[in-house]
CSV table of C-alpha atoms in Angstrom, one decimal:
chain,number,residue,atom,x,y,z
A,167,MET,CA,12.7,-5.8,-8.8
A,168,ALA,CA,10.5,-2.8,-9.2
A,169,LEU,CA,12.0,0.6,-8.7
A,170,HIS,CA,8.9,1.8,-7.0
A,171,HIS,CA,10.3,1.7,-3.5
A,172,GLN,CA,7.7,1.9,-0.8
A,173,HIS,CA,7.1,-1.8,-0.4
A,174,SER,CA,9.1,-4.9,0.2
A,175,ASN,CA,7.0,-7.9,-0.6
A,176,GLU,CA,9.1,-8.3,-3.8
A,177,HIS,CA,12.4,-8.4,-1.9
A,178,HIS,CA,13.6,-12.0,-1.5
A,179,ASP,CA,16.5,-12.3,0.9
A,180,HIS,CA,18.9,-15.2,0.2
A,181,ASP,CA,21.1,-16.7,2.9
A,182,HIS,CA,24.7,-15.9,2.4
A,183,ASP,CA,24.1,-13.9,-0.8
A,184,PRO,CA,26.1,-10.7,-0.4
A,185,ALA,CA,24.3,-9.0,-3.3
A,186,ALA,CA,20.9,-9.7,-1.8
A,187,GLU,CA,22.1,-8.6,1.6
A,188,THR,CA,23.5,-5.4,0.2
A,189,ASP,CA,20.2,-4.7,-1.7
A,190,ALA,CA,18.2,-5.4,1.5
A,191,SER,CA,20.3,-3.0,3.5
A,192,ALA,CA,20.0,-0.3,0.8
A,193,MET,CA,16.2,-0.8,0.7
A,194,ALA,CA,16.0,-0.6,4.5
A,195,GLU,CA,17.9,2.7,4.5
A,196,LEU,CA,15.6,4.1,1.8
A,197,LEU,CA,12.4,3.0,3.6
A,198,ASP,CA,13.7,4.5,6.9
A,199,LEU,CA,14.6,7.8,5.2
A,200,ASP,CA,11.2,7.9,3.5
A,201,ALA,CA,9.5,7.5,6.8
A,202,GLU,CA,11.6,10.2,8.5
A,203,VAL,CA,11.3,12.8,5.7
A,204,LEU,CA,7.6,12.2,5.2
A,205,GLU,CA,6.7,11.9,8.8
A,206,PRO,CA,4.2,14.8,8.6
A,207,TYR,CA,2.3,12.9,5.9
A,208,LEU,CA,2.1,9.7,8.0
A,209,SER,CA,0.9,11.7,11.0
A,210,GLU,CA,-1.8,13.4,8.9
A,211,VAL,CA,-2.9,10.1,7.4
A,212,THR,CA,-3.2,8.3,10.7
A,213,GLY,CA,-5.1,11.2,12.2
A,214,TRP,CA,-7.5,11.0,9.2
A,215,LEU,CA,-8.0,7.2,9.8
A,216,GLN,CA,-8.7,7.9,13.4
A,217,GLU,CA,-11.6,10.2,12.3
A,218,LEU,CA,-13.0,7.5,10.0
A,219,ALA,CA,-12.7,4.6,12.3
A,220,ALA,CA,-15.9,3.6,14.2
A,221,GLY,CA,-13.8,3.3,17.3
A,222,PRO,CA,-10.1,3.0,18.3
A,223,PRO,CA,-8.7,-0.2,16.5
A,224,ARG,CA,-7.2,-2.7,18.8
A,225,ARG,CA,-5.8,-5.1,16.2
A,226,ILE,CA,-4.0,-3.8,13.1
A,227,LEU,CA,-2.4,-5.6,10.2
A,228,ASP,CA,0.3,-4.0,8.1
A,229,LEU,CA,0.7,-5.7,4.7
A,230,GLY,CA,4.2,-5.4,3.3
A,231,SER,CA,5.5,-3.5,6.3
A,232,GLY,CA,9.1,-3.0,5.2
A,233,THR,CA,11.0,-1.3,8.1
A,234,GLY,CA,7.8,-0.2,9.7
A,235,ALA,CA,6.9,3.3,8.7
A,236,GLY,CA,3.2,2.5,8.8
A,237,THR,CA,3.4,0.1,11.7
A,238,LEU,CA,5.1,2.6,14.0
A,239,ALA,CA,3.0,5.5,12.8
A,240,LEU,CA,-0.1,3.5,13.7
A,241,VAL,CA,1.2,2.4,17.0
A,242,ARG,CA,1.9,6.0,17.9
A,243,ARG,CA,-1.6,7.1,16.8
A,244,PHE,CA,-3.6,4.3,18.4
A,245,GLU,CA,-2.0,3.8,21.8
A,246,GLU,CA,-4.0,0.7,22.7
A,247,ALA,CA,-3.5,-1.1,19.5
A,248,GLU,CA,-1.3,-4.0,18.6
A,249,VAL,CA,0.1,-4.3,15.1
A,250,THR,CA,1.0,-7.4,13.2
A,251,ALA,CA,3.6,-6.6,10.5
A,252,LEU,CA,3.8,-9.0,7.5
A,253,ASP,CA,6.7,-8.9,5.1
A,254,ILE,CA,8.7,-11.4,3.0
A,255,SER,CA,12.1,-9.9,4.0
A,256,PRO,CA,13.6,-11.1,7.4
A,257,HIS,CA,16.1,-8.3,7.1
A,258,LEU,CA,13.5,-5.6,7.0
A,259,LEU,CA,11.4,-7.3,9.7
A,260,HIS,CA,14.5,-7.5,11.9
A,261,ARG,CA,15.1,-3.7,11.4
A,262,LEU,CA,11.4,-3.1,12.3
A,263,GLY,CA,11.8,-5.2,15.5
A,264,ASP,CA,14.9,-3.2,16.5
A,265,LYS,CA,13.1,0.1,16.0
A,266,ALA,CA,10.0,-1.1,18.0
A,267,ARG,CA,12.3,-2.0,20.9
A,268,ASP,CA,14.1,1.3,20.7
A,269,LEU,CA,10.8,3.1,20.9
A,270,GLY,CA,9.6,1.0,23.8
A,271,VAL,CA,6.7,-0.5,21.8
A,272,ALA,CA,8.0,-4.0,21.1
A,273,ASP,CA,5.3,-5.6,23.2
A,274,ARG,CA,2.7,-4.1,20.8
A,275,VAL,CA,4.4,-5.1,17.5
A,276,ARG,CA,4.6,-8.6,16.1
A,277,THR,CA,6.6,-9.3,13.0
A,278,VAL,CA,5.7,-12.3,10.8
A,279,GLN,CA,7.6,-13.3,7.7
A,280,ALA,CA,5.2,-14.1,4.9
A,281,ASP,CA,5.0,-14.2,1.1
A,282,LEU,CA,1.8,-12.4,0.4
A,283,ASP,CA,1.5,-14.1,-3.0
A,284,ALA,CA,1.4,-17.5,-1.3
A,285,GLU,CA,-0.7,-18.9,1.6
A,286,TRP,CA,-1.1,-16.3,4.3
A,287,PRO,CA,-0.4,-17.2,7.9
A,288,ALA,CA,-3.3,-17.7,10.3
A,289,LEU,CA,-4.5,-14.4,11.6
A,290,ASP,CA,-6.9,-13.3,14.3
A,291,ALA,CA,-9.6,-10.9,13.1
A,292,VAL,CA,-8.4,-7.3,12.9
A,293,ASP,CA,-10.0,-3.9,13.0
A,294,LEU,CA,-7.7,-2.1,10.5
A,295,VAL,CA,-5.5,-3.2,7.6
A,296,TRP,CA,-2.8,-0.9,6.3
A,297,ALA,CA,-1.5,-1.6,2.8
A,298,SER,CA,1.0,1.1,1.7
A,299,ALA,CA,2.3,0.6,-1.9
A,300,SER,CA,2.1,-3.1,-1.4
A,301,LEU,CA,-0.9,-4.3,-3.4
A,302,HIS,CA,0.5,-3.4,-6.8
A,303,HIS,CA,3.5,-5.6,-6.2
A,304,MET,CA,1.3,-8.7,-5.7
A,305,ALA,CA,0.9,-11.2,-8.5
A,306,ASP,CA,-2.9,-11.2,-7.9
A,307,PRO,CA,-4.1,-8.2,-6.0
A,308,ASP,CA,-7.8,-9.3,-6.2
A,309,ARG,CA,-6.9,-12.5,-4.3
A,310,ALA,CA,-5.0,-10.5,-1.7
A,311,LEU,CA,-8.1,-8.2,-1.2
A,312,THR,CA,-10.2,-11.3,-0.7
A,313,GLN,CA,-7.7,-12.4,2.0
A,314,VAL,CA,-7.9,-8.9,3.6
A,315,PHE,CA,-11.7,-9.1,3.6
A,316,ALA,CA,-11.6,-12.4,5.4
A,317,ALA,CA,-9.1,-11.0,8.0
A,318,LEU,CA,-11.1,-7.9,8.8
A,319,ARG,CA,-13.9,-8.0,11.3
A,320,PRO,CA,-17.3,-6.7,10.0
A,321,GLY,CA,-17.1,-2.9,10.1
A,322,GLY,CA,-13.3,-3.0,10.0
A,323,LEU,CA,-11.3,-0.6,7.7
A,324,LEU,CA,-8.8,-1.2,5.0
A,325,ALA,CA,-6.5,1.7,4.0
A,326,VAL,CA,-4.8,1.3,0.6
A,327,ALA,CA,-2.1,3.9,0.0
A,328,GLU,CA,-0.6,4.1,-3.5
A,329,MET,CA,1.9,6.6,-5.1
A,330,ASP,CA,1.6,7.8,-8.6
A,331,SER,CA,5.3,7.9,-9.3
A,332,PHE,CA,8.8,8.0,-7.8
A,333,PRO,CA,9.4,11.2,-5.8
A,334,ARG,CA,10.9,14.2,-7.6
A,335,PHE,CA,13.8,16.1,-6.1
A,336,LEU,CA,15.5,18.2,-8.9
A,337,PRO,CA,15.0,21.5,-10.7
A,338,ASP,CA,14.6,21.2,-14.5
A,339,ASP,CA,18.0,22.9,-15.1
A,340,LEU,CA,20.6,21.5,-12.8
A,341,GLY,CA,23.5,23.6,-14.2
A,342,LEU,CA,25.1,20.4,-15.5
A,343,GLY,CA,24.0,18.0,-18.2
A,344,ARG,CA,21.0,18.5,-20.3
A,345,PRO,CA,17.9,20.2,-18.8
A,346,GLY,CA,15.0,17.8,-18.0
A,347,LEU,CA,17.0,14.9,-16.5
A,348,GLU,CA,14.4,14.0,-14.0
A,349,ALA,CA,11.6,14.1,-16.5
A,350,ARG,CA,13.5,11.7,-18.7
A,351,CYS,CA,14.2,9.4,-15.7
A,352,HIS,CA,10.5,9.4,-14.9
A,353,ALA,CA,9.5,8.6,-18.5
A,354,ALA,CA,12.0,5.7,-18.5
A,355,LEU,CA,10.7,4.6,-15.1
A,356,GLY,CA,7.2,4.5,-16.5
A,357,GLU,CA,8.3,2.2,-19.3
A,358,GLU,CA,10.0,0.0,-16.7
A,359,HIS,CA,6.9,-0.1,-14.5
A,360,THR,CA,4.6,-1.0,-17.5
A,361,ALA,CA,6.8,-4.0,-18.2
A,362,ARG,CA,7.4,-5.2,-14.7
A,363,VAL,CA,4.7,-3.8,-12.3
A,364,PRO,CA,1.5,-4.2,-14.3
A,365,HIS,CA,-0.8,-3.5,-11.4
A,366,LEU,CA,0.7,-0.1,-10.6
A,367,GLY,CA,-1.9,2.6,-11.3
A,368,SER,CA,-4.8,0.2,-11.0
A,369,ASP,CA,-8.3,1.4,-10.4
A,370,TRP,CA,-8.2,0.5,-6.7
A,371,GLY,CA,-11.7,1.8,-6.0
A,372,ALA,CA,-13.1,-0.7,-8.5
A,373,ARG,CA,-11.0,-3.5,-7.2
A,374,LEU,CA,-12.1,-2.8,-3.6
A,375,THR,CA,-15.8,-2.7,-4.4
A,376,GLY,CA,-15.3,-5.9,-6.5
A,377,ALA,CA,-13.9,-7.6,-3.4
A,378,GLY,CA,-17.0,-6.7,-1.4
A,379,PHE,CA,-15.8,-3.5,0.3
A,380,GLY,CA,-17.7,-0.3,0.6
A,381,ILE,CA,-15.6,2.8,-0.2
A,382,GLU,CA,-15.6,5.2,2.7
A,383,ALA,CA,-13.3,7.9,1.3
A,384,GLU,CA,-10.6,8.6,-1.3
A,385,ARG,CA,-8.0,11.3,-0.7
A,386,THR,CA,-4.9,12.5,-2.5
A,387,PHE,CA,-2.1,13.9,-0.3
A,388,ALA,CA,0.2,16.3,-2.1
A,389,ILE,CA,3.7,16.3,-0.6
A,390,GLU,CA,5.8,19.4,-1.5
A,391,LEU,CA,8.8,20.1,0.8
A,392,THR,CA,10.9,23.1,-0.1
A,393,PRO,CA,14.0,24.5,1.6
A,394,PRO,CA,14.9,24.5,4.4
A,395,LEU,CA,14.4,20.7,4.1
A,396,PRO,CA,14.5,18.2,6.9
A,397,ALA,CA,18.1,17.1,7.7
A,398,PRO,CA,17.8,13.7,6.0
A,399,ALA,CA,16.3,15.0,2.8
A,400,GLY,CA,19.6,15.2,0.9
A,401,ARG,CA,20.5,11.6,1.8
A,402,TYR,CA,16.9,10.6,0.9
A,403,ALA,CA,17.4,12.1,-2.5
A,404,GLN,CA,20.8,10.5,-2.9
A,405,VAL,CA,19.7,7.0,-2.0
A,406,SER,CA,16.5,7.3,-4.1
A,407,LEU,CA,18.4,8.5,-7.2
A,408,ARG,CA,21.1,5.9,-6.7
A,409,ARG,CA,18.5,3.2,-6.8
A,410,LEU,CA,16.9,4.9,-9.9
A,411,ARG,CA,20.2,5.0,-11.7
A,412,THR,CA,20.9,1.3,-11.0
A,413,GLY,CA,17.5,0.3,-12.3
A,414,LEU,CA,17.5,2.5,-15.4
A,415,ALA,CA,21.1,1.9,-16.5
A,416,SER,CA,19.9,0.3,-19.8
A,417,ARG,CA,17.2,2.9,-20.5
A,418,LEU,CA,19.2,6.2,-20.2
A,419,ASP,CA,21.9,7.5,-22.4
A,420,ALA,CA,25.5,7.9,-21.3
A,421,ASP,CA,25.2,11.7,-20.7
A,422,ASP,CA,22.3,11.3,-18.4
A,423,LEU,CA,24.0,8.4,-16.5
A,424,ALA,CA,27.1,10.6,-16.1
A,425,THR,CA,25.0,13.4,-14.7
A,426,LEU,CA,23.3,11.1,-12.3
A,427,ASP,CA,26.7,9.8,-11.2
A,428,THR,CA,27.8,13.4,-10.5
A,429,LEU,CA,24.7,14.0,-8.4
A,430,ILE,CA,24.9,10.9,-6.3
A,431,ASP,CA,28.6,11.3,-5.6
A,432,GLY,CA,28.7,12.3,-2.0
A,433,GLU,CA,31.9,14.4,-2.3
A,434,GLY,CA,31.6,16.5,-5.4
A,435,PRO,CA,30.4,20.1,-5.4
A,436,ASP,CA,27.3,19.2,-7.5
A,437,SER,CA,26.4,16.3,-5.3
A,438,LEU,CA,22.9,16.0,-3.9
A,439,LEU,CA,24.3,16.4,-0.4
A,440,ARG,CA,25.7,19.8,-1.2
A,441,ARG,CA,22.9,21.3,-3.4
A,442,ASP,CA,20.6,24.0,-2.0
A,443,ASP,CA,17.9,23.7,-4.6
A,444,LEU,CA,16.5,20.3,-3.8
A,445,THR,CA,12.8,19.8,-3.1
A,446,VAL,CA,10.7,16.7,-2.3
A,447,ARG,CA,7.6,16.5,-4.5
A,448,HIS,CA,5.3,13.6,-4.4
A,449,THR,CA,1.6,12.5,-4.3
A,450,ARG,CA,0.0,9.6,-2.5
A,451,THR,CA,-3.6,8.6,-2.9
A,452,ILE,CA,-5.4,6.7,-0.1
A,453,TRP,CA,-8.6,4.7,-0.5
A,454,VAL,CA,-10.3,3.8,2.8
A,455,ALA,CA,-12.8,0.9,2.5
A,456,ARG,CA,-15.0,-0.8,5.1
A,457,ARG,CA,-16.0,-4.4,5.3
A,458,PRO,CA,-19.8,-4.4,5.7
């Protein structure tokens, strides 16, 4: 499983598999925290899409929806729209369905379990497709873009959102362990991604034009949150770095692993939940393409 966390088409739930269920629950919490902490980004993006759309979209498709950060942001922005959320994980889709009901929009959200690397379900033509950090997880992104092209009505938009790396939270000198811990984690993560997520960092503009789309716009959103942070930010950092520590256990030395353990401990004085020097630093690039 890739450590890059804002997509769930790679998460295969297994019936009565406690480890898989635990992982799905942890992923669901991480995706929910990501959506909550980065809500201003999602609001800005959907407002930008509203400006680019030829008219208010009525049918929207969310590819690799996870727990619905994109789905629910789009439902809020486009009040007449219905969203179909595709994901391979029934656990995450169930979480999305519950959130839609809690928000009173269940009648506008349809969840469909689907493996996007296999045959896609039959879909009505849609006006807008949202693919947030999902395409790079697919075995054949170009095949997926062909499927998206077929699902969009002429003139419809595709928004591809990709992140350049895992979010950053820590100062260089933590006051414990060796300085530069997060930089070393990101270097190790880059090696992991090269081996396991080969499409991460693709030239998505070229892939989009190769699939027949016309590029409408490309924009990078720089996210930099400083204290005072949103209430869930400490937990967001904790869950993120816990996942990072699990995935990089074989690539980091014992000292760095021990420092990470101290940070993700919820009770210790140096834990992420008690630090006052956390930030949230991240960039996400979005390509908006139109089907001619």
